[in-house]
């Protein structure tokens, strides 16, 4: 199939089956070496070094290990995995096969969010073709020691299941409630066995790294953020869509690329990310500066930032699993605070209390959801305080 | 402990983490860590909370409980670990490397205060009107952290209706802090499976199947959830107002029977440490409150031994002499109403294995409104019969429709230890200072065998003391009548006693190895029943099962809090009281002998006994309509 | 529920348990298939699943109540889910919402009287560059206009 997307890494040319073939030739040690060389970090947003995750899982002693592909793409503003799964399934699935080979797993599971059920059939069809091509199933590419197969499991409408331990809980037939860590999934994952949970994009990078080398991958991006990133760009711009850009791209350059005009704010990292005002558009997109799982949402001058913030906090109130106190009740209190601001019934001292609460949520919550839901609250109130706290009597803002 | 891990239904990551490879640590599987500047050495895999407790460093907790698997969801116990960005739950963090911990840094103190403020902002109701006033973990935390205002407001309206459908357990979810202790108790510890978290996020609440009222689901009323709830969200169904009304009514003759477990633990409600029995002080207090008569449940415990022991021998005879294929062995005890409801729901096809003997409480109820009423010349319609029990399920038991052998409701109210302590305090009495006095006649004598019913293995021990002597004419061959294989808190105890040189009328038992099992906690009842299903228990004769961990002394009506240490002390008090009694075997209770001569004239398991002292059961099954 | 219906349901669930395995980790796929076929998972179905997987019915109910797409009560033959997260919101989801409510005569969260269509909001479905978007049963529709949305929905009536 003719691929119409262009990009330096993920969307660069790739021949089906090459990655698996090369990995089997290189052997496990060398595959780990290439991944380490590349400096690949998790592309779901957390940015954990992939080689470390794979090495720990490979070293764990167990009769059963698992590779899980986290396709629960639920972060508002993220749709890159949708594109990868629909248009580049070979990269994702071969990435899983290579991961399975490296860590010593026989089973791969794709946790596909329930909202993407419409693509399940095409993915199953593709897997069937892979089995026919001996890239999946028993004795892959004639290698009698290596069996690996992939099943697809659906989610059922829970953003929190994108968190790796909540995802594993969901696979085990439980409520999607995050676990205590340590122990980490690399030791105690699915069914208590060592498990690698990787984002779709992380896995998609692997076949490229194996065929072209970790050194090649490192040429793109920055020192701390190697390689490229798929950015899902949406909102007030002429050309929304998925763009592959190297890490280190300036926000202002990105805005020009997508035809964004009169931009007031850029939400980097989805609802759980930070909101960047015009004065900081010279910041770069990278793990060391403005990190993101790829979601970029652009808001122009006409948008009411309090309305945007309220939308985010309503999202978190609905999607919180409800297990731990700071996230379950804390998000509600932050939302209540926003409603007070809307009705002009707040005091600055109470807003200060809420900001302190937000700081506590960031460190005391049990999982990433509660730890990052305060981000939009803190950054929007900080960077747009003028607009928010000088609302006119009717609760409208300057732009309206 | 290893057994607890393996068989626990807790999710994988909540089980204590088993470490295989020691990392850079210390000598021989120990790790050297620093807590608040203090150097400490702990075994690999110890949680931070355990390490602190071992070294007298205080960390507040809310969802952690000694009997239950770890949860780590309240976040109160968070501590700062150097090098980690977020705070860690000390109850769930296993120590595998040398780390530096701060248990009370500014960030930690602020986090704990915020969490308490958040919980209080949701906590509907006031302490004044709550059953757990002065014994509430949320209240204690608020005091410890100097809460002096509702930082995030306070809820003004109820979100949930109080569920009063059950005779035993009342649920007020507006006071719930979602620690999930009740869920872990019901699903993991007891394996009954009635309570779970329902909904998601802010709408999460603890509920039953399809959010039905508790009385409509398969709750067995054991009340273990109440004992472990940190707040007033769960409480027992309290009849003390009605009892006060009866006491204050001059036309009513109010009698109370007291069970050994409440007597061994009510001291805890008066500021004393666990393990002091206040039996005879309690008699005085009860009369001062206004009860007309105070009877000893151990009397009917002795009676239960006579009835159940005879029933067992009859079954054995049917099996070994008559070779009757329909006789059901092993026979199970039936005095635990939680266990009875459990088997009625989960294993109804095995109900014939249950002894038909009633529990001591219900036997007493039948006797009081027949035998006692006649002897005392009182119209049974004016008798109000109260039972002081450690048990929540007894409230359900006395309301079972078949419990009216006397022609009236045999027992009117089941009263828990906690509720009676409240009544005593209301009357201005300080129980430990009361002078001692005896029980009332005609039911004032009871043996030590009846008394030890309160501990797990007690019924079995009491039965053995009598049955062995009945069959062989000799005392049971254990020093001081203390049958050690029955004692202790192992979940399932198994032992046997050989019956030799038996009396001629029991010749069919000559040489028989009398095998018995003792189990406590319904999770272990389940194991026993599953073994029975698989046919592995065909050579066992008698099985004692108590629904509550620890036996009745750990019952759902006992003082809160509960933990293994406290239950151990209560057991010690019970066994000590047994040692000090002059009569220690049920069949030597002269008043029991008198009862059989004068009233139950056709003997144990005879026609009259069957009518008053035996019962039948209901096949309930698990299906909920 | 009639005995015949119960027997059919039991048979169906036994088939699903055979397909996915009699372990707790099969719970979600089994519930998803029941949801797809019957648009809800009834009390009887929940208890049968619990019985065959050897878990408690309240645990099954707990899992169902956690996941947005699993329903314990019949909500409608077709479920129309409109995305309300910020990208679709600023792209104009409000006008779509109003049009749908007007067309079907119900508010969000309700089911039409004939039980054919349920309307509910959902959070980000991953169509942020082509909003507003909605999911109808298992199909996704993007770049909606009020007219297009109404057309899609009227085909379900």
Coordinates of C-alpha atoms in Angstrom, one line a residue, chain A residues 9-387:
Chain A
X9 CA 11.6 8.2 11.5
X10 CA 8.2 6.7 12.0
X11 CA 6.9 7.7 8.6
X12 CA 10.2 6.9 6.8
X13 CA 10.4 4.0 4.4
X14 CA 10.1 0.6 5.8
X15 CA 9.8 -2.9 4.3
X16 CA 7.4 -5.3 5.9
X17 CA 9.1 -8.0 7.8
X18 CA 12.5 -6.4 7.8
X19 CA 12.5 -5.5 11.4
X20 CA 11.7 -9.0 12.7
X21 CA 14.2 -10.6 10.3
X22 CA 17.0 -8.2 11.4
X23 CA 16.2 -8.7 15.1
X24 CA 16.4 -12.5 14.8
X25 CA 19.8 -12.1 13.1
X26 CA 21.1 -9.6 15.6
X27 CA 20.1 -11.7 18.6
X28 CA 18.7 -10.5 21.9
X29 CA 21.8 -8.8 23.3
X30 CA 22.4 -6.7 20.2
X31 CA 18.7 -5.7 20.0
X32 CA 18.9 -4.4 23.5
X33 CA 22.1 -2.6 22.6
X34 CA 20.5 -0.9 19.6
X35 CA 17.5 0.2 21.7
X36 CA 19.8 1.5 24.4
X37 CA 21.9 3.3 21.8
X38 CA 18.9 5.0 20.3
X39 CA 17.8 6.5 23.7
X40 CA 14.2 5.7 22.9
X41 CA 11.8 6.8 25.6
X42 CA 8.2 5.9 26.1
X43 CA 6.0 7.8 23.7
X44 CA 2.8 7.7 25.7
X45 CA 3.8 10.7 27.7
X46 CA 5.7 9.2 30.7
X47 CA 9.0 9.0 28.8
X48 CA 10.5 6.1 30.6
X49 CA 13.7 4.7 28.9
X50 CA 12.5 1.8 26.8
X51 CA 15.8 -0.1 27.0
X52 CA 15.7 -0.1 30.8
X53 CA 12.1 -1.5 30.8
X54 CA 13.1 -4.2 28.3
X55 CA 16.3 -5.1 30.1
X56 CA 14.6 -5.5 33.5
X57 CA 11.9 -7.7 32.0
X58 CA 14.4 -9.7 30.0
X59 CA 16.4 -10.3 33.2
X60 CA 13.4 -11.3 35.3
X61 CA 13.2 -15.1 35.8
X62 CA 9.8 -16.4 34.9
X63 CA 8.2 -19.2 32.8
X64 CA 5.8 -16.7 31.3
X65 CA 6.2 -13.1 30.2
X66 CA 4.0 -10.7 28.3
X67 CA 4.3 -7.9 25.9
X68 CA 1.4 -5.5 26.1
X69 CA 0.7 -2.7 23.6
X70 CA -1.0 0.2 25.2
X71 CA -3.5 1.3 22.6
X72 CA -5.8 2.9 25.1
X73 CA -5.1 6.3 23.6
X74 CA -7.5 8.4 25.7
X75 CA -5.6 11.6 26.3
X76 CA -7.7 14.4 24.9
X77 CA -6.2 15.7 21.7
X78 CA -4.2 12.5 21.0
X79 CA -5.1 10.6 17.8
X80 CA -1.6 9.5 16.5
X81 CA -2.1 5.9 17.6
X82 CA -5.3 5.8 15.6
X83 CA -3.3 6.7 12.5
X84 CA -0.5 4.2 13.3
X85 CA -2.9 1.3 13.9
X86 CA -4.9 2.0 10.8
X87 CA -2.1 2.9 8.4
X88 CA 1.1 1.4 9.8
X89 CA 0.1 -1.8 11.6
X90 CA 3.2 -3.5 10.4
X91 CA 5.4 -1.2 12.5
X92 CA 3.3 -1.7 15.7
X93 CA 3.0 -5.5 15.4
X94 CA 6.5 -6.1 14.4
X95 CA 7.6 -3.9 17.2
X96 CA 5.7 -6.3 19.5
X97 CA 7.3 -9.4 18.0
X98 CA 10.7 -7.9 18.4
X99 CA 9.9 -7.0 22.0
X100 CA 8.6 -10.5 22.7
X101 CA 11.8 -12.0 21.2
X102 CA 14.0 -9.8 23.3
X103 CA 12.4 -10.3 26.7
X104 CA 11.5 -13.9 26.1
X105 CA 7.7 -13.7 25.9
X106 CA 5.4 -15.9 23.9
X107 CA 2.3 -13.8 24.2
X108 CA 1.5 -10.3 23.1
X109 CA -1.7 -8.5 24.0
X110 CA -3.0 -5.3 22.3
X111 CA -5.2 -3.4 24.7
X112 CA -7.4 -1.5 22.2
X113 CA -9.7 1.2 23.6
X114 CA -13.4 0.5 23.3
X115 CA -13.8 3.6 21.2
X116 CA -11.6 2.1 18.5
X117 CA -13.7 -1.0 18.1
X118 CA -14.3 -0.1 14.5
X119 CA -10.7 -0.9 13.6
X120 CA -10.6 -4.3 15.4
X121 CA -11.5 -6.3 12.3
X122 CA -8.9 -4.7 10.1
X123 CA -6.3 -5.3 12.8
X124 CA -7.3 -9.0 13.2
X125 CA -7.1 -9.4 9.4
X126 CA -3.6 -7.9 9.4
X127 CA -2.5 -10.3 12.1
X128 CA -3.9 -13.2 10.2
X129 CA -1.8 -12.1 7.2
X130 CA 1.3 -11.9 9.5
X131 CA 0.7 -15.5 10.5
X132 CA 0.6 -16.5 6.9
X133 CA 3.8 -14.7 6.3
X134 CA 5.4 -16.6 9.2
X135 CA 6.0 -13.3 11.0
X136 CA 3.7 -14.4 13.8
X137 CA 2.7 -17.6 15.5
X138 CA 4.9 -20.7 15.7
X139 CA 8.6 -20.8 14.7
X140 CA 8.7 -17.3 13.4
X141 CA 10.8 -17.0 10.2
X142 CA 11.9 -20.6 10.7
X143 CA 13.3 -19.9 14.2
X144 CA 12.2 -23.0 16.2
X145 CA 12.9 -21.3 19.5
X146 CA 10.7 -18.4 19.0
X147 CA 6.9 -18.6 19.1
X148 CA 4.9 -15.4 19.5
X149 CA 1.3 -14.6 19.0
X150 CA -0.8 -11.5 19.5
X151 CA -4.4 -11.2 20.8
X152 CA -6.5 -8.0 20.7
X153 CA -8.4 -7.1 23.9
X154 CA -10.9 -4.3 23.9
X155 CA -11.3 -1.7 26.6
X156 CA -14.7 -0.5 27.6
X157 CA -14.6 3.3 28.0
X158 CA -12.2 4.2 30.8
X159 CA -9.4 6.7 30.3
X160 CA -7.7 5.6 33.5
X161 CA -6.9 2.2 31.8
X162 CA -4.2 4.0 29.9
X163 CA -2.1 3.9 33.0
X164 CA 0.0 0.8 32.8
X165 CA -1.0 -1.0 36.0
X166 CA -4.7 0.0 35.6
X167 CA -4.5 -1.5 32.1
X168 CA -3.1 -4.7 33.6
X169 CA -5.9 -4.8 36.2
X170 CA -8.4 -4.3 33.4
X171 CA -6.9 -7.2 31.5
X172 CA -7.2 -9.4 34.6
X173 CA -10.9 -8.7 34.7
X174 CA -10.9 -6.2 37.5
X175 CA -11.9 -2.6 37.8
X176 CA -9.2 -0.4 36.2
X177 CA -7.7 0.7 39.4
X178 CA -3.9 1.4 39.5
X179 CA -1.8 -0.8 41.6
X180 CA 0.8 0.0 44.3
X181 CA 4.2 0.4 42.8
X182 CA 6.7 -1.1 43.6
X183 CA 6.5 -3.8 42.5
X184 CA 6.6 -2.6 38.9
X185 CA 5.1 -4.5 35.9
X186 CA 8.6 -5.5 34.8
X187 CA 8.6 -7.8 37.8
X188 CA 5.0 -8.3 38.6
X189 CA 2.7 -7.5 35.7
X190 CA -0.1 -9.3 34.0
X191 CA -1.1 -12.3 36.1
X192 CA 1.9 -11.5 38.3
X193 CA 4.3 -12.2 35.5
X194 CA 7.0 -9.9 34.1
X195 CA 5.3 -7.6 31.6
X196 CA 6.4 -4.9 29.2
X197 CA 3.7 -2.3 28.6
X198 CA 4.6 0.0 25.7
X199 CA 2.8 2.7 23.9
X200 CA 1.8 2.1 20.2
X201 CA 4.3 4.7 19.0
X202 CA 7.1 3.4 21.1
X203 CA 6.7 -0.1 19.5
X204 CA 6.4 1.5 16.1
X205 CA 9.8 3.1 16.4
X206 CA 11.4 -0.3 17.2
X207 CA 11.5 -1.8 13.7
X208 CA 13.1 1.4 12.4
X209 CA 15.7 1.4 15.1
X210 CA 16.5 -2.3 14.5
X211 CA 16.8 -1.9 10.7
X212 CA 18.6 1.4 10.6
X213 CA 20.4 1.4 13.9
X214 CA 20.2 3.2 17.2
X215 CA 22.9 5.6 16.1
X216 CA 20.8 6.7 13.2
X217 CA 17.8 7.3 15.5
X218 CA 19.8 9.5 17.8
X219 CA 20.7 11.9 15.0
X220 CA 17.2 13.3 15.2
X221 CA 15.9 15.2 18.2
X222 CA 18.0 16.5 21.1
X223 CA 20.5 14.9 23.6
X224 CA 17.9 14.1 26.1
X225 CA 15.0 13.5 23.7
X226 CA 16.3 11.5 20.9
X227 CA 14.4 10.7 17.7
X228 CA 11.2 12.1 16.5
X229 CA 7.7 12.4 17.9
X230 CA 4.3 12.0 16.3
X231 CA 2.3 15.1 17.3
X232 CA -1.5 15.1 17.1
X233 CA -2.3 18.7 16.4
X234 CA -5.9 20.0 16.6
X235 CA -7.8 23.0 17.6
X236 CA -7.7 26.5 16.0
X237 CA -5.4 25.9 13.1
X238 CA -5.7 25.5 9.3
X239 CA -4.1 22.1 9.0
X240 CA -4.9 19.9 12.0
X241 CA -3.6 16.3 11.8
X242 CA -0.7 14.0 12.7
X243 CA 2.8 15.5 12.1
X244 CA 6.1 13.8 12.7
X245 CA 8.6 16.3 13.9
X246 CA 11.9 15.9 15.6
X247 CA 12.1 16.5 19.3
X248 CA 13.4 20.0 20.0
X249 CA 11.0 21.7 17.6
X250 CA 10.0 25.2 18.9
X251 CA 6.4 25.7 19.6
X252 CA 6.3 28.8 17.4
X253 CA 7.7 26.9 14.5
X254 CA 5.1 24.2 15.0
X255 CA 2.4 26.8 15.0
X256 CA 3.6 28.2 11.7
X257 CA 3.7 24.7 10.2
X258 CA 0.0 24.0 10.9
X259 CA -1.3 27.4 10.0
X260 CA -2.3 28.6 13.5
X261 CA -3.2 32.3 13.6
X262 CA -3.9 34.6 16.6
X263 CA -2.9 31.8 18.9
X264 CA -3.4 32.6 22.6
X265 CA -2.6 29.3 24.2
X266 CA -1.2 25.9 23.4
X267 CA -2.1 22.9 25.5
X268 CA 0.9 20.6 25.3
X269 CA 0.3 17.1 26.6
X270 CA -3.4 16.9 26.5
X271 CA -5.7 17.5 29.5
X272 CA -3.0 16.3 31.8
X273 CA -0.4 18.6 30.2
X274 CA 0.6 22.2 30.7
X275 CA -0.9 25.3 29.0
X276 CA 1.6 27.5 27.4
X277 CA 0.9 31.2 26.8
X278 CA 2.1 33.4 23.9
X279 CA 5.0 34.7 26.0
X280 CA 6.5 31.2 26.1
X281 CA 6.1 30.1 22.5
X282 CA 9.8 29.9 22.1
X283 CA 9.9 26.9 24.3
X284 CA 10.8 23.6 22.7
X285 CA 8.9 20.4 22.6
X286 CA 11.1 17.9 24.4
X287 CA 11.2 15.8 27.6
X288 CA 13.5 18.3 29.2
X289 CA 11.2 21.3 28.4
X290 CA 7.5 20.9 27.3
X291 CA 7.0 17.2 27.4
X292 CA 4.1 15.5 25.8
X293 CA 2.6 12.2 24.6
X294 CA 1.9 14.1 21.4
X295 CA -1.3 15.9 22.1
X296 CA -1.1 19.6 21.0
X297 CA -4.3 21.6 21.2
X298 CA -4.3 25.2 19.9
X299 CA -6.6 27.9 21.2
X300 CA -6.9 31.3 19.6
X301 CA -7.8 34.7 21.1
X302 CA -11.6 34.0 20.9
X303 CA -11.4 31.1 23.3
X304 CA -12.4 31.4 27.0
X305 CA -9.5 29.8 28.9
X306 CA -11.7 29.2 32.0
X307 CA -14.1 27.3 29.8
X308 CA -11.2 25.2 28.5
X309 CA -10.0 24.6 32.0
X310 CA -13.5 23.6 33.1
X311 CA -13.7 21.1 30.3
X312 CA -10.4 19.5 31.4
X313 CA -11.4 19.3 35.0
X314 CA -14.8 17.8 34.2
X315 CA -12.9 15.2 32.2
X316 CA -10.8 14.3 35.2
X317 CA -13.7 14.1 37.6
X318 CA -15.5 11.7 35.3
X319 CA -12.4 9.6 34.4
X320 CA -10.8 9.3 37.9
X321 CA -11.1 5.7 39.0
X322 CA -12.1 6.9 42.5
X323 CA -9.7 4.7 44.5
X324 CA -7.5 7.2 46.2
X325 CA -8.6 10.2 48.2
X326 CA -6.6 13.0 46.7
X327 CA -7.7 12.3 43.1
X328 CA -11.3 11.3 43.8
X329 CA -12.2 14.3 46.0
X330 CA -9.4 16.6 45.0
X331 CA -10.5 16.9 41.3
X332 CA -14.1 17.7 42.4
X333 CA -12.8 20.4 44.7
X334 CA -10.8 21.9 41.9
X335 CA -13.8 21.8 39.6
X336 CA -15.9 23.4 42.3
X337 CA -13.3 26.2 42.5
X338 CA -13.6 26.8 38.8
X339 CA -17.4 27.0 39.1
X340 CA -17.0 29.6 41.9
X341 CA -14.8 31.7 39.6
X342 CA -17.4 31.4 36.8
X343 CA -20.0 32.7 39.1
X344 CA -17.7 35.3 40.5
X345 CA -18.2 33.8 44.0
X346 CA -14.5 33.1 44.9
X347 CA -11.9 34.6 47.3
X348 CA -8.2 34.7 46.4
X349 CA -7.4 33.0 49.7
X350 CA -9.5 30.0 48.7
X351 CA -8.0 29.9 45.3
X352 CA -4.6 29.8 47.0
X353 CA -5.8 26.9 49.1
X354 CA -6.9 25.0 46.0
X355 CA -3.5 25.6 44.4
X356 CA -1.9 24.1 47.5
X357 CA -4.3 21.2 47.2
X358 CA -3.2 20.8 43.6
X359 CA 0.4 20.6 44.7
X360 CA -0.5 17.9 47.2
X361 CA -2.4 15.9 44.5
X362 CA 0.7 16.0 42.4
X363 CA 2.7 14.1 45.0
X364 CA 0.2 12.1 47.0
X365 CA -2.1 10.6 44.3
X366 CA -1.7 6.9 43.7
X367 CA -1.2 7.1 39.9
X368 CA -0.4 9.4 37.0
X369 CA -4.0 10.6 36.5
X370 CA -4.2 12.3 39.9
X371 CA -0.6 13.3 39.7
X372 CA -1.1 15.2 36.5
X373 CA -4.7 16.4 36.6
X374 CA -3.6 19.5 38.6
X375 CA -1.3 20.5 35.7
X376 CA -3.9 22.4 33.6
X377 CA -5.4 23.9 36.8
X378 CA -2.1 25.3 37.9
X379 CA -0.8 26.4 34.5
X380 CA -4.0 27.9 33.2
X381 CA -4.6 29.9 36.4
X382 CA -1.0 31.0 36.4
X383 CA -0.6 31.9 32.8
X384 CA -4.0 33.4 32.2
X385 CA -4.8 34.9 35.5
X386 CA -5.5 38.3 34.1
X387 CA -8.2 36.9 31.8

